[in-house]
PDB file of C-alpha atoms in Angstrom:
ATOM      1  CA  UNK A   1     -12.483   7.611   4.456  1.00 64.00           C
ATOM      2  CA  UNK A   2     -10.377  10.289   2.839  1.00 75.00           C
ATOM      3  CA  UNK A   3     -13.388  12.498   2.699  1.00 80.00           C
ATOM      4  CA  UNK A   4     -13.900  12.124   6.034  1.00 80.00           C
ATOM      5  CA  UNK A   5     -10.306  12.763   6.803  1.00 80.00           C
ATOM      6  CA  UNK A   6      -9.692  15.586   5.164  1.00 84.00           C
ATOM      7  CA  UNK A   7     -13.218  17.513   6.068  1.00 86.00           C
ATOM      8  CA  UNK A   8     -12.008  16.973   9.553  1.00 84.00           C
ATOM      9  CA  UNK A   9      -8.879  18.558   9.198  1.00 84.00           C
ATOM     10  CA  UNK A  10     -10.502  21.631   7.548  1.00 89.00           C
ATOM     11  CA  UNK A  11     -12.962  22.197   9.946  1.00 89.00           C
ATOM     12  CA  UNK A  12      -9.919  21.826  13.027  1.00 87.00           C
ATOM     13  CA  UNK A  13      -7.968  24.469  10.887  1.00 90.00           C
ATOM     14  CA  UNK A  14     -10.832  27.030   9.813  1.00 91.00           C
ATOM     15  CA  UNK A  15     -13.330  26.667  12.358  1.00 90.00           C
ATOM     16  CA  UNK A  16     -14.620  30.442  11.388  1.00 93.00           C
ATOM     17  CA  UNK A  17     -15.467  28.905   8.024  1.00 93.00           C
ATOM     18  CA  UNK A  18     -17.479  26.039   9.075  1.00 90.00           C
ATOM     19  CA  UNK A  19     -20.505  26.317  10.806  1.00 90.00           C
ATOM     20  CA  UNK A  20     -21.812  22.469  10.744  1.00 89.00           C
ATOM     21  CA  UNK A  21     -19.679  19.479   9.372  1.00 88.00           C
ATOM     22  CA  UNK A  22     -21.857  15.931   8.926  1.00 85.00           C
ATOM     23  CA  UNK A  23     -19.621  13.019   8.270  1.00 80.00           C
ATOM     24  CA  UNK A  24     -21.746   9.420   7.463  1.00 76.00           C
ATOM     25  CA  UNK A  25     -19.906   6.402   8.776  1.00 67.00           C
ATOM     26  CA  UNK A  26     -16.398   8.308   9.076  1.00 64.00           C
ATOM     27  CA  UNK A  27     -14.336   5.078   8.915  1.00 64.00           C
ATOM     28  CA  UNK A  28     -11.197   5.844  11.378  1.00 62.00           C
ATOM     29  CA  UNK A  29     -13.002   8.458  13.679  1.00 61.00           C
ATOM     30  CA  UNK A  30     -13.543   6.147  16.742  1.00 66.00           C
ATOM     31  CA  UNK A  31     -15.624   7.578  19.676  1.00 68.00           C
ATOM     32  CA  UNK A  32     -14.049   8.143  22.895  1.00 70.00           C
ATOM     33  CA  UNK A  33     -14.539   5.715  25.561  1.00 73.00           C
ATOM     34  CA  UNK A  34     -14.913   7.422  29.519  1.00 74.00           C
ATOM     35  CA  UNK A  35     -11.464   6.219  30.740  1.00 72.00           C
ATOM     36  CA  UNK A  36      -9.459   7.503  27.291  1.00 70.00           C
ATOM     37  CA  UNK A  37     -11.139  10.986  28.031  1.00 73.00           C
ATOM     38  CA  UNK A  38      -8.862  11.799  30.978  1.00 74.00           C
ATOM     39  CA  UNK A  39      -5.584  10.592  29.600  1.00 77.00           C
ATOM     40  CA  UNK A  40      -2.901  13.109  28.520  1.00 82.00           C
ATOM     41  CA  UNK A  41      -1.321  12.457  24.967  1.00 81.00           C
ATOM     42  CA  UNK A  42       2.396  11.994  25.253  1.00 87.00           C
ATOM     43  CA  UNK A  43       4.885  14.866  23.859  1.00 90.00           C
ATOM     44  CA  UNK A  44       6.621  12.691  21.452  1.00 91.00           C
ATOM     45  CA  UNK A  45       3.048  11.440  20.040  1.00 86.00           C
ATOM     46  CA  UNK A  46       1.885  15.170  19.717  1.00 88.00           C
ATOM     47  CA  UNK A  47       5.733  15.774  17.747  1.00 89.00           C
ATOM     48  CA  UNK A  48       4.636  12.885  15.321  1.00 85.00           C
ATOM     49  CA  UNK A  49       1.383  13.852  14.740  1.00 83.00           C
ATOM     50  CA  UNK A  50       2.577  17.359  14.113  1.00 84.00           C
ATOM     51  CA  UNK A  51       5.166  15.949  11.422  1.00 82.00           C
ATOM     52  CA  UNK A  52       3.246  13.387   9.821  1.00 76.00           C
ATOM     53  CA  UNK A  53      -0.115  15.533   9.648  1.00 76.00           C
ATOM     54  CA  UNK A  54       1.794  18.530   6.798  1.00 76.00           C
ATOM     55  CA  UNK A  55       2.272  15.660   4.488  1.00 75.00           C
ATOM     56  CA  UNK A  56      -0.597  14.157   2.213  1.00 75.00           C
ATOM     57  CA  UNK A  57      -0.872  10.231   2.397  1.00 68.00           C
ATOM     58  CA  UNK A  58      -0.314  10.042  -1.061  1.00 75.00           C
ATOM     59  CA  UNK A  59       3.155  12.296  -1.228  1.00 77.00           C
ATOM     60  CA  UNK A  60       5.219   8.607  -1.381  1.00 77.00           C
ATOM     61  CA  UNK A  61       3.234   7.636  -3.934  1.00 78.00           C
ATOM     62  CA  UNK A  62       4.165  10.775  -5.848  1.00 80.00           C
ATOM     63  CA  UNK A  63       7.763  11.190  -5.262  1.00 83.00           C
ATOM     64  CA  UNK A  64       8.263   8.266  -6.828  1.00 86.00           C
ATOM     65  CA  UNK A  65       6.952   9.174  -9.965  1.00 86.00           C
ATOM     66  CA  UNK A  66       6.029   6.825 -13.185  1.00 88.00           C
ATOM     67  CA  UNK A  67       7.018   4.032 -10.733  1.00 88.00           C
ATOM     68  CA  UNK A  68       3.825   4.732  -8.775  1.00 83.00           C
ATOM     69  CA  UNK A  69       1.794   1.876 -10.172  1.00 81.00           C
ATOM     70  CA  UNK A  70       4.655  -0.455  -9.867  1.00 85.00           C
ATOM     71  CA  UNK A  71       5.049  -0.224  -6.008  1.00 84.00           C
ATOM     72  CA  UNK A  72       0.754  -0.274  -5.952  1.00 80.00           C
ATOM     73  CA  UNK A  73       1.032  -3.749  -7.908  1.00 80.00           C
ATOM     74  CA  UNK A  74       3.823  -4.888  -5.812  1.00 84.00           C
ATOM     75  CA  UNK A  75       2.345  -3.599  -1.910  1.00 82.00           C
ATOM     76  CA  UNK A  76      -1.353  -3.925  -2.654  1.00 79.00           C
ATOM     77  CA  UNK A  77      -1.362  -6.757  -5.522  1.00 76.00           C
ATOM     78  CA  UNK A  78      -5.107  -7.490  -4.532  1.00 79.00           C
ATOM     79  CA  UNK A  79      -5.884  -3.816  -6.104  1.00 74.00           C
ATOM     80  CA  UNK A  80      -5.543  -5.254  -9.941  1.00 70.00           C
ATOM     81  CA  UNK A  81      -7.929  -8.342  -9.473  1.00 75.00           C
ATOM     82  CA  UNK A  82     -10.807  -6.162  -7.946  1.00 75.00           C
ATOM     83  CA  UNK A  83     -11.287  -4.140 -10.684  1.00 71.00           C
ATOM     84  CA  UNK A  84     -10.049  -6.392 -13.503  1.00 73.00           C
ATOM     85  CA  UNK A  85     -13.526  -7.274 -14.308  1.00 75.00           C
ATOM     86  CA  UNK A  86     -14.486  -3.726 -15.183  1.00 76.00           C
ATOM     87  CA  UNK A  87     -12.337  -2.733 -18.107  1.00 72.00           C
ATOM     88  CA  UNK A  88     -11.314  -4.789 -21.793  1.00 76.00           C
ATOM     89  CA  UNK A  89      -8.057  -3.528 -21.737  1.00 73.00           C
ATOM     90  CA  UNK A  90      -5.898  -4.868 -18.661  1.00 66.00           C
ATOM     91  CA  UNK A  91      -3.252  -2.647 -19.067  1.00 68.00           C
ATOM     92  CA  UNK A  92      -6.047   0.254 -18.005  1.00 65.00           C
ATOM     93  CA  UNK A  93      -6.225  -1.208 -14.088  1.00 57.00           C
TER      94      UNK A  93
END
């Protein structure tokens, strides 16, 4: 999750300020298995990570603006019919 995401990243950055992190069913946080332990991470994978880690996953969704919900109807068109239900107005969801 998100949550779980970005309390990870914290705690990397500012260890000195964390003294215990819990995280319940961290979706995306995958134990390591005996023969990934040894394995050294290419240099190229460590430049990506390095690049795509300063931006939030939500800064494309930003940029482009009052087009946001747009693109979210057109990539994740499921979105709108899970929470249809919930509101009168369907120009809310």
């Amino acid at each position: 999750s998100m949550g779980g995401y970005l309390s990870g990243v914290y705690a990397l950055n500012y260890p000195n300020r964390v003294r215990h992190l819990v995280l319940a069913d961290p979706w995306g946080v995958a134990v390591r298995s005996e023969e990934t332990k040894g394995r050294k991470i290419p240099w190229y994978w460590k430049m990506a990570a390095a690049v795509v880690t300063k931006f939030n996953p939500l800064a494309a969704l930003r940029v482009v603006g009052p087009w946001g919900p747009d693109v979210i109807t057109k990539v994740r068109g499921d979105i709108a019919s899970k929470f249809e239900g919930i509101y009168e107005d369907p120009t809310v969801v």
